C-alpha atoms as one frame of an Amber mdcrd trajectory, in Angstrom:
protein
-157.390 -24.012-119.131-155.915 -26.242-121.731-152.746 -25.497-123.605-151.610
 -27.025-126.842-148.460 -28.677-125.606-148.278 -31.655-123.341-145.859 -30.530
-120.677-145.052 -27.050-119.449-141.775 -28.199-117.955-140.666 -29.633-121.286
-141.161 -26.294-122.987-140.157 -23.950-120.206-138.594 -21.458-122.583-141.501
 -21.355-125.006-144.023 -18.573-124.771-147.712 -18.511-125.409-148.615 -16.848
-128.679-149.509 -13.549-127.110-148.126 -11.764-130.177-150.853 -11.275-132.713
-149.948 -12.338-136.252-152.174  -9.811-137.992-150.262  -6.737-136.950-152.564
  -5.917-134.052-151.412  -3.200-131.713-151.810  -3.143-127.978-153.419  -0.370
-125.951-150.303   1.735-125.571-149.391   1.528-129.205-146.604  -1.022-129.562
-146.854  -3.368-132.523-146.575  -7.037-131.567-145.820  -9.294-134.483-143.054
 -11.654-133.440-144.967 -14.840-132.859-142.656 -17.317-134.535-139.513 -17.451
-132.419-138.760 -20.542-130.401-135.911 -20.498-127.953-134.760 -23.962-127.010
-132.951 -24.284-123.679-129.451 -25.699-123.687-130.630 -28.786-121.855-132.830
 -29.675-124.847-130.194 -29.199-127.528-128.876 -32.701-126.964-129.790 -34.716
-130.105-130.848 -37.651-127.937-133.386 -35.448-126.180-134.502 -33.419-129.180
-135.769 -36.443-131.074-138.441 -36.920-128.388-139.821 -33.417-128.939-142.584
 -33.041-131.445-142.984 -29.734-133.267-145.899 -27.652-132.039-147.762 -25.653
-134.694-148.449 -22.928-132.131-144.803 -21.976-131.984-143.562 -22.613-135.512
-143.874 -20.666-138.725-144.819 -22.353-141.928-142.558 -20.065-143.884-139.576
 -18.094-142.782-140.298 -15.566-145.497-143.643 -14.705-143.879-141.883 -13.988
-140.612-139.299 -11.735-142.257-141.988  -9.792-144.094-143.899  -9.270-140.857
-140.776  -8.001-139.157-140.207  -5.576-142.015-143.805  -4.385-141.765-143.474
  -3.928-137.995-140.450  -1.669-138.491-142.782   0.951-139.927-144.111   1.512
-136.381-146.822   4.030-135.886-146.686   5.141-139.531-148.643   2.098-140.712
-152.397   2.482-141.319-153.053  -0.766-139.417-151.418   0.729-136.331-153.666
   3.782-136.410-156.894   1.875-137.101-156.224  -0.741-134.422-155.371   1.898
-131.832-158.543   3.831-132.606-160.555   0.615-132.392-159.124  -0.252-128.976
-159.645   3.276-127.615-163.226   3.381-128.908-164.072  -0.072-127.560-162.490
   0.756-124.199-164.422   4.025-123.894-167.676   2.251-124.758-166.905  -0.506
-122.241-166.131   2.028-119.506-169.488   3.719-120.169-171.303   0.382-119.924
-169.371  -0.454-116.749-170.597   2.758-115.135-174.181   2.046-116.207-173.807
  -1.530-114.953-172.721  -0.443-111.459-175.326   2.301-111.125-178.203   0.175
-112.421-177.218  -2.728-110.165-177.540  -0.426-107.160-180.934   0.733-108.432
-182.038  -2.846-109.163-181.363  -3.760-105.537-183.944  -1.209-104.383-186.869
  -3.508-105.253-184.744  -6.661-104.997-183.031  -5.849-101.707-184.347  -9.067
-100.158-183.522 -11.171-103.205-179.972 -10.405-104.436-179.212 -14.135-104.590
-182.192 -14.665-106.898-180.977 -11.849-109.162-177.492 -13.400-109.304-178.843
 -16.826-110.290-181.218 -15.288-112.823-178.321 -13.632-114.634-176.093 -16.719
-114.390-178.597 -19.147-115.899-180.570 -16.668-118.012-177.467 -15.538-119.867
-176.788 -19.098-120.971-180.067 -19.143-122.892-179.436 -15.679-124.344-175.839
 -16.362-125.387-176.649 -19.697-127.024-179.611 -18.165-128.849-177.324 -15.484
-130.290-174.703 -18.132-131.084-177.282 -20.197-132.988-178.392 -17.171-135.017
-174.798 -16.321-135.887-174.112 -19.947-136.794-177.086 -20.009-139.135-175.858
 -16.756-140.687-172.437 -18.287-141.336-170.592 -15.973-138.934-169.781 -18.857
-136.580-168.210 -21.821-138.351-167.863 -25.495-137.503-164.121 -24.956-137.039
-164.847 -22.411-134.290-167.185 -24.805-132.520-164.582 -27.584-132.805-162.090
 -25.809-130.518-161.112 -27.870-127.443-164.034 -27.735-125.034-162.025 -28.424
-121.891-160.551 -24.940-122.146-164.036 -23.493-121.779-164.695 -25.970-118.999
-161.668 -24.574-117.186-163.087 -21.066-117.560-166.415 -22.236-116.177-165.021
 -23.955-113.110-162.614 -21.100-112.345-165.395 -18.498-112.531-167.689 -20.704
-110.447-164.934 -21.139-107.857-164.432 -17.374-107.909-168.117 -16.867-107.150
-168.152 -19.531-104.417-165.013 -18.368-102.604-165.980 -14.710-102.977-169.426
 -15.359-101.542-167.997 -17.370 -98.639-165.464 -14.663 -97.801-167.974 -11.852
 -98.338-170.253 -13.328 -95.699-167.491 -13.006 -93.068-165.673  -9.803 -94.084
-166.661  -6.203 -93.290-168.320  -4.603 -96.324-165.704  -1.897 -97.071-162.860
  -4.427 -97.204-164.416  -6.446-100.047-163.865  -3.955-102.912-160.412  -3.172
-101.507-159.282  -6.805-101.527-160.873  -7.288-104.950-158.388  -4.850-106.478
-155.755  -7.592-106.333-157.506  -8.909-109.466-155.317  -6.670-111.619-152.141
  -7.781-109.836-153.105 -11.412-110.404-153.687 -10.678-114.091-150.232  -9.182
-114.468-148.666 -12.208-112.798-150.631 -14.843-114.710-150.284 -13.143-118.094
-146.516 -13.085-117.543-146.429 -16.743-116.534-149.026 -18.198-118.923-148.827
 -15.899-121.937-145.144 -15.040-121.695-145.834 -11.308-121.657-143.250  -8.826
-120.461-144.333  -5.530-118.960-142.293  -2.359-118.816-141.730  -0.516-115.562
-144.236   2.215-116.387-146.930  -0.382-117.149-146.435  -2.217-113.859-146.292
   1.056-111.926-149.367   2.321-113.775-151.387  -0.794-112.922-150.388  -0.575
-109.258-151.336   3.103-109.202-154.744   2.287-110.697-155.375  -0.375-108.035
-154.145   1.976-105.305-156.396   4.766-106.573-159.449   2.518-106.466-158.591
   1.403-102.922-158.190   5.001-101.727-161.399   6.122-103.450-163.466   3.216
-102.108-161.979   3.190 -98.605-162.572   6.955 -98.227-160.183   7.244 -95.358
-161.346   4.225 -93.379-158.723   2.121 -91.662-158.698  -1.180 -93.520-156.354
  -2.718 -90.995-158.729  -1.832 -88.172-161.683  -3.195 -90.143-159.886  -6.542
 -90.451-159.084  -6.761 -86.760-160.664  -9.856 -85.263-161.232 -11.435 -88.686
-159.624 -14.823 -89.258-156.870 -14.818 -91.877-158.623 -17.435 -94.001-161.430
 -15.069 -94.991-159.248 -12.354 -96.570-157.210 -15.185 -98.118-160.395 -16.625
 -99.656-161.270 -13.236-101.129-157.787 -13.003-102.630-158.219 -16.532-104.022
-161.545 -15.478-105.555-159.793 -12.683-107.440-157.054 -15.101-108.527-159.555
 -17.631-109.931-161.318 -14.974-111.988-158.010 -13.471-113.147-156.835 -16.848
-114.479-160.165 -17.269-116.274-159.721 -13.900-118.009-156.176 -14.778-119.093
-157.395 -18.093-120.491-160.009 -16.238-122.556-157.265 -14.051-123.980-155.220
 -17.144-124.800-158.186 -18.766-126.570-158.588 -15.763-128.869-154.867 -15.662
-129.653-154.580 -19.416-130.138-157.632 -19.410-132.427-155.770 -17.241-134.949
-153.430 -20.177-135.511-156.056 -22.905-135.339-158.422 -21.047-137.681-155.685
 -20.047-140.150-155.788 -16.378-139.270-159.570 -16.063-138.892-160.826 -14.246
-135.816-162.795 -16.310-133.300-166.338 -15.073-132.768-166.631 -13.836-129.180
-170.052 -15.471-128.712-168.354 -18.867-128.945-166.322 -17.953-125.863-169.253
 -16.252-124.123-171.667 -19.113-124.737-169.425 -22.054-123.897-167.788 -20.291
-120.950-171.100 -19.214-119.421-172.581 -22.653-120.061-169.883 -24.441-118.098
-169.994 -21.754-115.411-173.735 -22.304-114.958-173.140 -26.066-114.741-170.601
 -25.707-111.924-172.644 -23.030-110.139-175.530 -25.512-110.176-173.281 -28.085
-108.513-172.214 -25.516-105.906-175.779 -24.288-105.334-176.305 -25.962-101.919
-173.072 -24.402-100.664-173.848 -20.990-102.181-177.350 -20.837-100.730-175.977
 -21.727 -97.299-173.426 -18.912 -97.559-176.300 -16.498 -98.221-178.176 -17.742
 -95.166-180.786 -19.663 -97.169-181.261 -23.321 -96.139-181.194 -25.472 -99.231
-184.605 -26.934 -98.402-186.096 -23.431 -98.444-184.401 -22.452-101.713-187.398
 -23.258-103.989-189.742 -21.046-101.952-187.093 -18.301-101.861-186.700 -18.413
-105.642-190.473 -18.344-106.065-190.752 -15.267-103.857-187.829 -13.668-105.699
-189.524 -14.261-109.052-192.717 -12.690-107.728-190.822  -9.611-106.557-188.896
  -9.414-109.831-192.151  -9.396-111.791-193.847  -7.273-109.095-196.763  -9.635
-109.346-199.027 -10.885-106.581-200.930  -9.389-103.694-198.357 -10.536-101.150
-195.503  -8.569-102.738-194.488  -5.433-100.884-191.373  -3.291-101.084-190.840
  -4.226-104.736-191.536  -0.783-106.180-189.501  -0.228-109.329-189.703  -3.840
-110.495-189.577  -5.181-113.116-188.221  -2.053-114.858-185.100  -1.495-112.729
-183.957  -5.156-112.659-184.553  -5.467-116.410-182.533  -2.322-117.103-179.691
  -3.759-115.039-179.835  -7.102-116.880-179.699  -5.384-120.285-176.771  -3.181
-119.198-174.942  -6.098-117.594-175.398  -8.272-120.670-174.067  -5.544-122.950
-171.182  -4.909-120.546-170.152  -8.578-120.474-170.111  -8.725-124.276-168.226
  -5.437-124.575-165.544  -6.295-122.010-164.881  -9.628-123.737-164.506  -7.744
-127.003-161.780  -5.604-125.382-160.035  -8.796-124.264-160.246 -10.050-127.841
-158.845  -6.973-129.582-156.370  -5.966-126.872-155.703  -7.860-123.625-157.258
  -8.903-120.327-155.169  -6.341-118.435-156.424  -3.469-120.615-160.011  -4.617
-120.058-159.452  -4.531-116.279-157.969  -1.045-116.412-161.005   0.073-118.399
-163.407  -1.386-115.847-161.483   0.127-112.928-161.913   3.564-114.450-165.651
   3.173-113.905-165.379   2.705-110.139-164.881   6.324-109.000-167.238   7.654
-111.687-170.042   5.322-110.582-169.419   6.193-106.925-169.761   9.861-107.787
-173.018   9.262-109.708-174.438   7.217-106.837-173.661  10.090-104.456-176.163
  12.252-106.374-179.951  12.176-105.907-181.367   9.484-108.189-184.817   8.001
-108.775-185.555   5.556-105.932-182.342   6.821-104.246-183.273  10.419-103.454
-180.795  10.977-100.627-177.491  12.457-101.753-174.231  11.699 -99.949-171.076
  13.753 -99.637-167.722  12.482-100.848-164.592  12.793 -98.758-161.306  14.323
 -99.991-159.922  10.781-100.069-162.301   9.998-102.934-160.961  12.852-105.048
-157.390  11.946-104.147-157.959   8.300-105.055-159.553   9.273-108.363-156.538
  11.431-109.211-154.214   8.504-108.438-156.282   6.214-110.670-156.190   8.606
-113.638-152.442   9.149-113.221-151.966   5.381-113.252-153.879   5.067-116.524
-151.776   7.839-118.054-148.561   6.215-116.851-149.592   2.822-118.244-150.223
   4.299-121.691-147.091   6.425-122.031-145.528   5.246-125.316-142.190   3.511
-124.884-139.410   3.636-127.472-139.453   0.403-129.443-136.383  -1.746-128.966
-135.382  -4.379-131.485-135.899  -7.776-129.928-138.096  -6.440-127.161-141.135
  -8.462-126.204-142.891  -5.980-123.981-146.602  -5.722-124.457
């Protein structure tokens, strides 16, 4: 992902503009307004060195008076109307996203009933189909004046970075998933949140309080306990080469960096667009477009990982399309199509838009916590008798214990902390 300065080492003490200049509040209610401070290291205070540094508009204020007025406004804390409205907006958006995440997981399981032989087709249909949908919506919003030329003029190589990172996440995850035992995959995937914490600290300059870090770790631990349901993960990994779990961890890291870059794009756009909010369909469209491009380049490798020779891929996709449409005399075992796959696609599309909106108004970490909340709820729903999945399953005590850990982690993360002057915690 591109950043606005030329060398990270030259600006090692500068921080990304993670503080939002419009008085936006984060999920746990702290107001973040100090976006103008620049701390220059002692090594750069030499006049001979300072003349080589060019001012960066990302880290400078046009007027000191504006900064002082923002600081005075921030001192009002939770008494300000903006604080209350922003907090309600984040809570509402997060609750809506969690609901869509649950529907997304449940409907994906139901969609695989008719498409059980063609999950790779379904994955490619969503990857490339969403590009057409997102750009169609972007065009409509551009014609309506919601999306401006300035928004479309943002540096494209940032979106290219998102695309290649998400494509690498898919490729490495698929390669590792083919070699790892099934129950270990969702467990290893929980490192996504840990990666987000690390990368947001390094790239965005965020600082997290102890209760936030502990809360995130508790959430990840709760998901692991709920998904593992008492199974011995160490025993499941016995005999598996180290490179395969490492690839799964790398897959989570690639996708975590991509999510942090999206957050940075929204924050950076406030400066580039003179305080105007970037339309999320610009990020969705360009990011998904570059992702589809790189997935297309990786397609021979991806099809091989799924056990489909590249020469047989066209016939496989043709058969998958026939099953998706439930059309043709040769189609069998596709009962429930096209209704169930279409329901999943609609839910997944709405979920992707909603989760990006949470990233925009809050942060990538908050969006991940919201999505993680859906894991135990969706597991519980899938344990009940459902259409096309009539057999119910029992849940172990580990599931309930893991769910309790997850909820306690969310509560711990959102415990309000006393504001300290000069603090930069998020």
